[in-house]
Coordinates of C-alpha atoms in Angstrom, one line a residue:
M1 CA 0.2 0.0 0.0
R2 CA 1.2 3.4 -1.1
T3 CA 1.3 6.3 1.7
P4 CA 1.1 9.8 0.7
L5 CA 4.2 11.8 0.9
P6 CA 4.0 14.5 3.7
V7 CA 3.1 17.9 2.7
L8 CA 6.4 20.1 3.5
T9 CA 5.7 23.9 4.1
T10 CA 8.3 26.0 3.5
A11 CA 9.4 28.4 6.3
P12 CA 9.1 32.2 6.1
A13 CA 11.5 34.1 4.4
P14 CA 14.2 35.4 6.8
A15 CA 14.1 39.1 7.1
Q16 CA 16.4 41.1 5.0
T17 CA 19.5 42.1 6.6
P18 CA 20.6 45.8 6.3
P19 CA 23.5 46.4 4.0
H20 CA 26.6 47.6 5.4
A21 CA 27.2 51.0 6.1
Q22 CA 30.7 50.6 4.8
P23 CA 32.5 47.8 3.2
P24 CA 34.5 45.7 5.3
R25 CA 37.8 46.6 6.4
R26 CA 40.7 45.0 4.5
R27 CA 44.2 45.0 6.1
A28 CA 47.1 46.9 4.6
S29 CA 49.2 44.8 2.4
R30 CA 52.1 45.4 0.1
G31 CA 51.1 45.1 -3.6
L32 CA 52.6 43.3 -6.6
S33 CA 51.7 41.9 -9.7
V34 CA 50.8 38.3 -11.1
G35 CA 50.8 38.8 -14.6
R36 CA 48.5 41.5 -15.3
V37 CA 46.6 41.0 -12.2
R38 CA 47.3 43.7 -9.5
V39 CA 47.0 42.0 -5.8
G40 CA 47.1 43.7 -2.6
D41 CA 47.5 47.7 -1.7
G42 CA 43.7 48.3 -2.2
A43 CA 43.6 46.4 -5.9
P44 CA 40.1 44.7 -6.2
I45 CA 40.0 41.2 -4.7
S46 CA 40.9 38.8 -7.1
V47 CA 40.1 35.0 -7.6
Q48 CA 42.4 32.2 -7.8
S49 CA 41.9 28.6 -8.5
M50 CA 43.7 25.6 -9.3
T51 CA 43.3 23.0 -12.5
T52 CA 42.8 19.4 -11.5
T53 CA 43.9 18.2 -15.0
P54 CA 47.2 16.9 -15.4
T55 CA 49.2 19.5 -16.2
H56 CA 50.7 17.8 -19.1
D57 CA 47.5 17.3 -20.9
V58 CA 48.0 20.8 -22.4
N59 CA 44.8 20.9 -24.1
A60 CA 42.6 19.8 -21.3
T61 CA 44.5 22.1 -19.1
L62 CA 43.9 25.0 -21.3
Q63 CA 40.2 24.0 -21.6
Q64 CA 40.0 24.2 -17.7
I65 CA 41.5 27.3 -17.4
A66 CA 39.1 28.8 -20.0
A67 CA 36.3 27.5 -18.1
L68 CA 37.7 28.8 -15.0
N69 CA 38.1 32.1 -16.4
A70 CA 34.5 32.4 -17.9
A71 CA 33.6 31.6 -14.4
G72 CA 35.3 34.4 -13.0
V73 CA 38.7 33.4 -11.9
D74 CA 41.6 35.9 -12.5
I75 CA 44.6 33.8 -11.5
V76 CA 45.3 30.1 -12.1
R77 CA 47.4 27.4 -10.3
V78 CA 48.8 24.5 -12.2
A79 CA 50.5 21.2 -10.3
C80 CA 53.9 20.6 -11.6
P81 CA 54.9 17.3 -9.9
R82 CA 56.6 15.7 -13.0
Q83 CA 59.0 16.4 -15.7
E84 CA 56.3 16.2 -18.2
D85 CA 54.3 18.7 -16.3
A86 CA 57.4 21.2 -16.6
D87 CA 57.7 20.5 -20.2
A88 CA 54.1 21.7 -20.8
L89 CA 54.2 25.0 -19.0
A90 CA 55.8 27.2 -21.8
T91 CA 52.8 26.2 -23.9
I92 CA 50.3 26.7 -21.0
A93 CA 51.6 30.1 -20.0
A94 CA 51.7 31.4 -23.5
K95 CA 48.1 30.3 -24.4
S96 CA 46.6 31.1 -20.9
T97 CA 43.7 33.5 -20.9
V98 CA 44.9 34.3 -17.2
P99 CA 48.1 34.4 -15.4
V100 CA 49.4 30.9 -14.6
I101 CA 51.2 30.1 -11.3
A102 CA 53.3 26.9 -11.3
D103 CA 52.7 25.0 -8.1
I104 CA 56.0 23.1 -7.3
H105 CA 56.8 20.4 -4.8
F106 CA 60.2 18.5 -4.1
Q107 CA 62.0 19.5 -7.5
W108 CA 63.8 22.8 -7.8
K109 CA 64.5 22.2 -11.5
Y110 CA 60.5 22.2 -12.1
A111 CA 60.8 25.9 -10.6
M112 CA 63.4 27.0 -12.6
A113 CA 61.7 25.5 -15.7
A114 CA 58.5 27.4 -14.7
I115 CA 60.6 30.6 -14.6
E116 CA 62.1 29.9 -18.0
A117 CA 58.4 28.9 -19.3
G118 CA 57.2 32.5 -18.6
C119 CA 54.9 31.6 -15.8
A120 CA 53.3 34.7 -14.1
G121 CA 54.5 33.1 -10.7
V122 CA 55.6 30.3 -8.9
R123 CA 54.7 28.8 -5.6
I124 CA 57.5 26.6 -3.7
N125 CA 57.3 25.4 0.0
P126 CA 61.1 26.1 0.5
G127 CA 61.0 23.1 3.2
N128 CA 60.1 20.7 0.6
I129 CA 63.3 21.5 -1.5
R130 CA 66.0 19.5 0.0
K131 CA 68.8 21.1 -1.4
H132 CA 68.8 24.6 0.7
D133 CA 71.2 26.5 -1.9
K134 CA 68.7 25.7 -4.7
V135 CA 66.1 27.6 -2.8
R136 CA 68.1 30.7 -3.3
L137 CA 68.9 29.7 -7.0
I138 CA 65.2 29.8 -7.3
G139 CA 64.7 33.1 -5.8
D140 CA 67.8 34.5 -7.9
A141 CA 66.2 33.6 -11.0
A142 CA 62.5 34.6 -9.9
S143 CA 64.0 38.2 -9.1
Q144 CA 65.9 38.6 -12.3
R145 CA 62.3 37.7 -14.2
G146 CA 60.9 40.6 -11.8
F147 CA 58.8 38.2 -9.6
R148 CA 58.3 39.5 -6.0
S149 CA 57.8 37.3 -2.9
A150 CA 54.2 37.4 -1.7
S151 CA 55.4 36.1 1.7
A152 CA 58.1 39.0 2.3

């Protein structure tokens, strides 16, 4: 025997909250540019996301970057865990519709490849790079390309 489904009533809509008289305060920060996107120092808030495709699959990565851009993303990070991913960075950086940041783990050589490939930025965790002298080498190469540290 079938039982009828209960009738659900909707709760009354909550009262509208009054708009803020002033926008929330943003903390003071140093400004920098990620490609053509200005970040910090009063610049408009930018949206950053990360791709989920294998970076070495250039077409899939570029399609996902375009979809993220269409959704309002201003900056995109791509993972670079393997040499084939590092090899794909030049094509991705050149064809991307938004600035690309290479997300590097463990291999300092991939960071150097990202800098040479023209990525707008490189994200590393210095503690994951076993050869500490290579962290300085990455920093020097990034400085020569005009990168500025977001953590300094």
